[in-house]
Amino acid sequence: YIGYMLCIASVMGFAAIAILKKSSPRELLGQAVRFGAGSLIGGLGSAAVWLPTFLSISSERSQTNAFRVTLETFPILSSFPSKFFCGAASPLEAASGAPHVFCGTTVLLLVICFFLSRKTPLREKLVAAAALLIFLGSFLFVLPDMVWHGFSPPNSFNFRYAFLFSFTLIFIAQDQFLRKDGPSARAILLSAGALAGLFCVALLRIMPFLRPLGVTASFLTLIAAAIFLLLRQKGRPCPFVLILAVCVLELGLNCGISLSAITDHDWTLRMDAHRDFVRTVQPAVDYVHSRDEGLYRMEKTFSRSYNDASLLGYNGLSHFSSTEPVFVKPFMRKMGFATEQNFCASYSSGSTASADALLGVRYLLTQEESAKTDGYELLTTQGGIQIYENPGALPLAFLSMPELSGLSTAEAADTFALQDQIWQRMTGQERSILLPESYTVSTVGLTATQNGDGSTTYTRTGPEEAALRYQLQITRELPLYFHIPNELRHFGVLPAAVYINGEYAGEYFTDFFWNMQCAGRFQVGETVTIELRPINDRLEIIEPYFYYEDTALLQELAQSLQAQAPTLTRLSSSHFQGSFTTEADRLLVFSFPFDKGWTLRIDGQAVPCQMVLDCLLAADVPAGTHSFDLRYVPQGFTQGCAISCAAVLAAAVWVWLRRRHSR
């Protein structure tokens, strides 16, 4: 991604150098040929990396926005000048604000000197101005911005090429700094006045991301830099170390202010929070690894971020990635987990034990007792973290009845019923693990409005307490779950507090909590009240579902699948081997996402892979005793390696020819 932007910048740089050198048409043609050949060899030399990446992202991993020809502009004109102040950063600015272009007040002063100095050739000024205008136009207009981002607007963190604008400013500034005569006193004074005027204009529109300390630092740096340059211009000694110290202090302060602004907003970015979390949770993870060196998944009902599994070194389900296959997150939603659009999934308080077993969650870490662990075995407690083992967890490879391949998750509205169907088709049994329960609904301090999409909007009628209340008469002494589907995801702007029998049970409709919730285990005949109290003034609700889970039946069915499960040995992260015995044709299922790069061989013969449940990798296998070999090679990797080798050979020939010519 960044390499693509650097390619564009290198073409701009070549054009600038060619113009400044005043090359003849013949010389320019030769330079262009050499530049093009070198660029081509360099690009093809890395084909082993970018070709499989491109093929992957352009197929099932594509989550980009469509390119369009437009004359739209970005509303950045009012805030852009303020971005040159020290510490001009905030969480909102980082994600969707104006470009981050701060590179030091001394640099800005020298850039203005470059354009005002009479000693700077006009051709250099025009080339530099053209480069800056290209970037400024890209910041202002949507079309060139999309070109910089690979012909697709980014979903967040806009203007990711802004570092090249800062680099250009620094490159221009160093021209003035390295000149022996340096800018004239007139140019320095005019530049300082112009920059001070720009700062004052920027302050007329008070931007929320500006900090008084940062603004003060920018003005003081401007004064100090101007004095140093004036002393240097008059031939007086001006140690470079003083200018260096001023620049380092301002840049260091910018780093500190920016980091503080972001960490105050998001506690997970604080170093102490990171350290304390790792010190608390890592011993529990290490205990599981020391106890079980096999292939399995582990999860926890608390979190620091979506990628805790990567941080702590275990195989989990929670994950954030903008390059994961697009069908993974919809599948996770259908399994009852919380997702943020199609970019991240959160286990949070989990789903049902049925989903855990299907996806091979063998160990579960919790910080409090919950009916969610019904049927799980408590192993130990490490630093306040309870470690449970799930005896019903299926291995990452298991044999299913062939009927599973005909089940689609895409149109399923009732996630509980879908999970029940999955287990029925996997085992060939008709008994239900998940059993529905009826409910009554009432409102307190809310008015209901039916929407055309099947949802209901509940609006607060006054300042008094408001609640959407569900009541259930318990008919089974089993864990009770509830789930409100998240097709109406609104980025958590309509959250609710959950109360079960009057006791606070967390929030719902937030980033981490929009999944299946275990309400508890209750006595038959007991009346259970589940309330959703809007934190703001509104709630948008689709039909909720309430189900019991028969954990005893789940264990029975899981054991039948475990008994005939294949052996699975991990040779590397992309190579697995195993064997199995079955008396009838079955479906070999791997509980990880389908990818065209997987190749399955059974008894040495290639077998076509397929996608089941709109996500998982699987293949039809015949009756008998068989061994299998599963390998992953990204599409285009072999071809990319061949192209890279050819490029390296071409580079070697080129170097040899140039050396021979020089002799």
Coordinates of C-alpha atoms in Angstrom, one line a residue, residues 6-337:
L6 CA 6.1 5.6 -3.1
C7 CA 6.0 4.5 -6.8
I8 CA 3.9 7.5 -7.6
A9 CA 6.2 9.8 -5.6
S10 CA 9.3 8.3 -7.4
V11 CA 7.7 9.2 -10.8
M12 CA 7.1 12.8 -9.5
G13 CA 10.7 12.9 -8.3
F14 CA 12.1 11.7 -11.6
A15 CA 10.0 14.3 -13.5
A16 CA 11.3 17.1 -11.1
I17 CA 14.9 16.1 -11.5
A18 CA 14.6 15.8 -15.3
I19 CA 13.2 19.4 -15.5
L20 CA 15.8 20.8 -13.2
K21 CA 18.7 19.2 -15.1
K22 CA 17.5 20.8 -18.4
S23 CA 18.2 17.6 -20.3
S24 CA 18.0 17.5 -24.0
P25 CA 15.3 15.4 -25.6
R26 CA 17.8 12.6 -26.4
E27 CA 19.2 12.7 -22.8
L28 CA 15.7 12.8 -21.4
L29 CA 14.7 9.7 -23.4
G30 CA 17.7 7.8 -22.2
Q31 CA 17.0 8.8 -18.6
A32 CA 13.4 7.8 -18.9
V33 CA 14.3 4.4 -20.4
R34 CA 16.8 3.7 -17.6
F35 CA 14.3 4.9 -14.9
G36 CA 11.5 2.8 -16.4
A37 CA 13.7 -0.3 -16.7
G38 CA 15.0 0.1 -13.2
S39 CA 11.4 0.6 -11.9
L40 CA 10.2 -2.4 -13.8
I41 CA 12.9 -4.6 -12.5
G42 CA 12.4 -3.3 -9.0
G43 CA 8.6 -3.9 -9.2
L44 CA 8.9 -7.3 -10.8
G45 CA 11.5 -8.3 -8.2
S46 CA 9.0 -8.1 -5.5
A47 CA 6.3 -10.0 -7.4
A48 CA 6.5 -12.9 -5.0
V49 CA 4.9 -10.6 -2.5
W50 CA 2.6 -8.3 -4.3
L51 CA 1.1 -10.7 -6.9
P52 CA -0.5 -13.1 -4.4
T53 CA -1.4 -10.1 -2.3
F54 CA -3.1 -8.4 -5.2
L55 CA -4.9 -11.6 -6.3
S56 CA -6.1 -12.2 -2.7
I57 CA -7.4 -8.6 -2.1
S58 CA -9.0 -8.4 -5.5
S59 CA -11.0 -11.5 -4.9
E60 CA -12.6 -12.8 -1.7
R61 CA -10.7 -10.4 0.6
S62 CA -11.8 -7.3 -1.3
Q63 CA -13.4 -4.8 1.1
T64 CA -12.6 -1.7 -0.8
N65 CA -15.0 1.1 -1.8
A66 CA -15.8 1.6 -5.5
F67 CA -13.7 4.0 -7.5
R68 CA -15.8 6.8 -9.1
V69 CA -15.0 9.8 -11.3
T70 CA -16.2 12.8 -9.3
L71 CA -15.5 16.5 -8.8
E72 CA -16.3 16.3 -5.1
T73 CA -14.1 18.1 -2.6
F74 CA -13.1 17.5 1.0
P75 CA -14.1 20.1 3.6
I76 CA -10.6 20.6 4.9
L77 CA -9.9 24.2 4.0
S78 CA -10.9 25.6 7.4
S79 CA -8.9 23.1 9.4
F80 CA -5.9 22.4 7.2
P81 CA -3.8 25.5 8.3
S82 CA -4.2 24.5 11.9
K83 CA -2.5 21.1 11.2
F84 CA 0.9 22.9 11.0
F85 CA 0.7 23.7 14.8
C86 CA 2.6 21.5 17.2
G87 CA 0.3 18.8 18.8
A88 CA -2.5 19.3 16.3
A89 CA -4.0 15.8 16.8
S90 CA -7.0 14.1 18.3
P91 CA -8.7 10.6 18.0
L92 CA -11.3 12.1 15.6
E93 CA -8.6 13.8 13.5
A94 CA -6.6 10.6 13.3
A95 CA -9.5 8.7 11.8
S96 CA -11.3 11.2 9.7
G97 CA -9.8 14.6 10.0
A98 CA -7.5 16.8 7.8
P99 CA -4.1 15.4 6.7
H100 CA -1.4 15.1 9.3
V101 CA 1.3 17.2 7.9
F102 CA 3.2 18.6 10.9
C103 CA 7.0 18.4 10.3
G104 CA 8.3 21.3 12.4
T105 CA 8.0 25.1 12.4
T106 CA 11.7 25.5 11.3
V107 CA 10.9 23.5 8.2
L108 CA 8.0 25.8 7.3
L109 CA 10.1 28.9 7.8
L110 CA 12.8 27.6 5.5
V111 CA 10.2 26.6 2.9
I112 CA 8.8 30.1 2.7
C113 CA 12.4 31.4 2.6
F114 CA 12.9 29.1 -0.4
F115 CA 10.1 30.8 -2.4
L116 CA 10.9 34.4 -1.2
S117 CA 14.7 34.2 -1.6
R118 CA 16.0 36.0 -4.7
K119 CA 18.9 33.5 -4.8
T120 CA 16.6 30.6 -5.5
P121 CA 16.4 30.0 -9.3
L122 CA 12.9 30.4 -10.8
R123 CA 12.9 26.9 -12.3
E124 CA 13.4 25.4 -8.8
K125 CA 10.6 27.5 -7.4
L126 CA 8.2 26.4 -10.1
V127 CA 9.1 22.7 -9.7
A128 CA 8.7 22.8 -6.0
A129 CA 5.4 24.7 -6.2
A130 CA 4.1 22.2 -8.7
A131 CA 4.9 19.3 -6.4
L132 CA 3.2 21.0 -3.4
L133 CA 0.2 21.9 -5.5
I134 CA -0.2 18.3 -6.6
F135 CA -0.4 17.2 -2.9
L136 CA -2.7 20.1 -1.9
G137 CA -5.0 19.3 -4.8
S138 CA -5.1 15.7 -3.7
F139 CA -6.0 16.8 -0.2
L140 CA -8.8 18.9 -1.6
F141 CA -10.3 16.8 -4.4
V142 CA -11.7 13.3 -3.9
L143 CA -10.6 12.0 -7.3
P144 CA -6.8 12.3 -7.0
D145 CA -7.1 11.2 -3.4
M146 CA -8.6 7.9 -4.6
V147 CA -5.8 7.5 -7.1
W148 CA -3.3 7.8 -4.2
H149 CA -5.2 5.1 -2.3
G150 CA -5.2 2.6 -5.1
F151 CA -8.3 3.9 -6.9
S152 CA -10.4 3.3 -3.8
P153 CA -11.3 5.7 -1.0
P154 CA -10.1 4.5 2.4
N155 CA -12.7 3.5 5.0
S156 CA -10.9 5.5 7.7
F157 CA -7.5 7.2 8.3
N158 CA -7.8 9.5 5.3
F159 CA -4.9 11.0 3.4
R160 CA -2.5 8.2 4.2
Y161 CA 0.0 9.6 1.7
A162 CA 0.3 12.9 3.7
F163 CA 3.8 11.8 4.9
L164 CA 5.0 12.4 1.3
F165 CA 3.8 16.0 1.5
S166 CA 5.8 16.5 4.7
F167 CA 8.8 14.8 3.1
T168 CA 8.6 17.3 0.2
L169 CA 8.5 20.2 2.6
I170 CA 11.6 18.9 4.4
F171 CA 13.4 18.3 1.1
I172 CA 12.7 21.9 0.0
A173 CA 13.7 23.3 3.4
Q174 CA 17.1 21.5 3.4
D175 CA 18.0 23.3 0.2
Q176 CA 17.9 26.6 2.0
F177 CA 19.6 25.2 5.1
L178 CA 22.5 23.7 3.3
R179 CA 23.3 26.8 1.1
K180 CA 26.5 28.4 2.3
D181 CA 25.1 32.0 1.8
G182 CA 21.7 31.0 3.2
P183 CA 18.5 33.0 2.8
S184 CA 18.8 36.8 3.1
A185 CA 17.7 38.8 6.2
R186 CA 14.9 40.2 4.1
A187 CA 13.7 36.7 3.1
I188 CA 14.0 35.5 6.7
L189 CA 12.0 38.4 8.1
L190 CA 9.3 38.2 5.4
S191 CA 9.0 34.5 5.8
A192 CA 8.7 34.8 9.6
G193 CA 6.0 37.4 9.2
A194 CA 4.1 35.3 6.6
L195 CA 4.3 32.2 8.8
A196 CA 3.2 34.2 11.9
G197 CA 0.3 35.5 9.8
L198 CA -0.7 32.0 8.8
F199 CA -0.7 30.9 12.4
C200 CA -2.9 33.8 13.4
V201 CA -5.3 33.1 10.6
A202 CA -5.5 29.5 11.7
L203 CA -6.2 30.6 15.2
L204 CA -9.2 32.6 14.1
R205 CA -11.1 29.4 13.7
I206 CA -10.7 27.6 17.0
M207 CA -10.1 24.0 16.3
P208 CA -10.9 21.5 19.1
F209 CA -7.7 19.5 18.4
L210 CA -5.4 22.5 19.2
R211 CA -3.6 22.7 22.5
P212 CA -2.4 26.0 24.1
L213 CA 1.0 24.4 24.9
G214 CA 1.5 23.3 21.3
V215 CA 0.4 26.7 19.8
T216 CA 2.8 28.4 22.2
A217 CA 5.6 26.1 21.3
S218 CA 5.1 26.8 17.5
F219 CA 5.3 30.6 18.0
L220 CA 8.4 30.3 20.2
T221 CA 10.1 27.9 17.8
L222 CA 9.3 30.4 15.0
I223 CA 11.0 33.2 16.9
A224 CA 14.0 31.0 17.8
A225 CA 14.5 29.7 14.3
A226 CA 14.3 33.2 12.8
I227 CA 16.9 34.5 15.2
F228 CA 19.3 31.6 14.5
L229 CA 19.0 32.1 10.7
L230 CA 19.6 35.8 11.0
L231 CA 22.7 35.3 13.1
R232 CA 23.9 32.8 10.6
Q233 CA 23.2 35.1 7.7
K234 CA 25.3 37.9 9.3
G235 CA 28.3 35.5 9.7
R236 CA 28.0 35.2 13.4
P237 CA 28.5 31.7 15.0
C238 CA 25.3 29.8 15.2
P239 CA 26.0 26.2 16.4
F240 CA 23.9 23.7 14.5
V241 CA 23.3 22.0 17.9
L242 CA 21.1 24.9 18.9
I243 CA 18.8 24.6 15.9
L244 CA 18.9 20.8 16.3
A245 CA 17.8 21.3 20.0
V246 CA 14.9 23.6 19.0
C247 CA 13.7 21.2 16.4
V248 CA 14.0 18.1 18.6
L249 CA 12.1 19.9 21.5
E250 CA 9.3 20.9 19.3
L251 CA 9.0 17.5 17.6
G252 CA 9.2 15.8 20.9
L253 CA 6.5 18.0 22.4
N254 CA 4.3 17.3 19.3
C255 CA 4.8 13.5 19.9
G256 CA 3.9 13.9 23.6
I257 CA 0.8 16.0 23.1
S258 CA -0.5 13.8 20.2
L259 CA 0.1 10.6 22.1
S260 CA -1.6 12.0 25.2
A261 CA -4.6 13.1 23.2
I262 CA -5.1 9.6 21.7
T263 CA -4.4 7.6 24.9
D264 CA -6.7 9.7 26.9
H265 CA -9.4 8.7 24.5
D266 CA -8.5 5.0 24.3
W267 CA -7.2 3.4 27.4
T268 CA -5.9 0.4 25.4
L269 CA -3.2 2.5 23.9
R270 CA -1.6 3.4 27.3
M271 CA 1.6 1.7 28.0
D272 CA 0.7 1.0 31.7
A273 CA -2.7 -0.5 30.6
H274 CA -0.9 -2.7 28.0
R275 CA 1.7 -3.9 30.6
D276 CA -0.9 -4.6 33.3
F277 CA -3.1 -6.5 30.9
V278 CA -0.3 -8.7 29.7
R279 CA 1.0 -9.4 33.2
T280 CA -2.5 -10.4 34.3
V281 CA -3.6 -12.6 31.4
Q282 CA -0.4 -14.0 30.1
P283 CA 0.2 -16.5 33.0
A284 CA -3.3 -18.0 32.4
V285 CA -2.5 -18.4 28.7
D286 CA 0.9 -19.9 29.4
Y287 CA -0.8 -22.4 31.9
V288 CA -3.1 -23.6 29.1
H289 CA -0.2 -24.0 26.7
S290 CA 1.9 -25.9 29.2
R291 CA -1.0 -28.2 29.8
D292 CA -2.1 -28.8 26.2
E293 CA 0.3 -28.5 23.2
G294 CA -2.3 -29.6 20.7
L295 CA -4.4 -27.8 18.1
Y296 CA -7.3 -25.9 19.6
R297 CA -8.8 -22.5 20.1
M298 CA -8.9 -20.5 23.3
E299 CA -11.1 -17.5 24.2
K300 CA -12.0 -15.2 27.0
T301 CA -15.1 -13.3 28.2
F302 CA -13.1 -10.1 28.7
S303 CA -11.0 -8.1 26.3
R304 CA -8.5 -5.3 25.8
S305 CA -8.8 -5.2 22.0
Y306 CA -9.9 -7.3 19.1
N307 CA -6.5 -8.8 18.6
D308 CA -5.7 -10.0 22.1
A309 CA -5.0 -13.5 20.6
S310 CA -2.1 -12.1 18.5
L311 CA -0.8 -10.1 21.5
L312 CA -0.8 -13.1 23.9
G313 CA 0.0 -15.9 21.4
Y314 CA -3.1 -18.1 21.3
N315 CA -5.6 -19.2 18.6
G316 CA -8.8 -17.3 19.1
L317 CA -11.9 -16.0 17.4
S318 CA -11.8 -12.3 18.1
H319 CA -9.9 -10.5 15.3
F320 CA -9.6 -7.2 13.4
S321 CA -8.4 -7.3 9.9
S322 CA -9.3 -5.3 6.8
T323 CA -7.9 -8.1 4.6
E324 CA -9.7 -11.1 6.0
P325 CA -12.1 -12.8 3.6
V326 CA -15.4 -10.9 3.4
F327 CA -17.5 -14.0 4.3
V328 CA -15.8 -14.6 7.7
K329 CA -17.5 -11.8 9.6
P330 CA -21.0 -12.5 8.4
F331 CA -20.5 -16.1 9.4
M332 CA -19.3 -14.9 12.9
R333 CA -22.5 -12.9 13.2
K334 CA -24.6 -15.9 12.3
M335 CA -22.8 -17.8 15.1
G336 CA -23.9 -15.1 17.5
F337 CA -20.7 -13.1 18.0

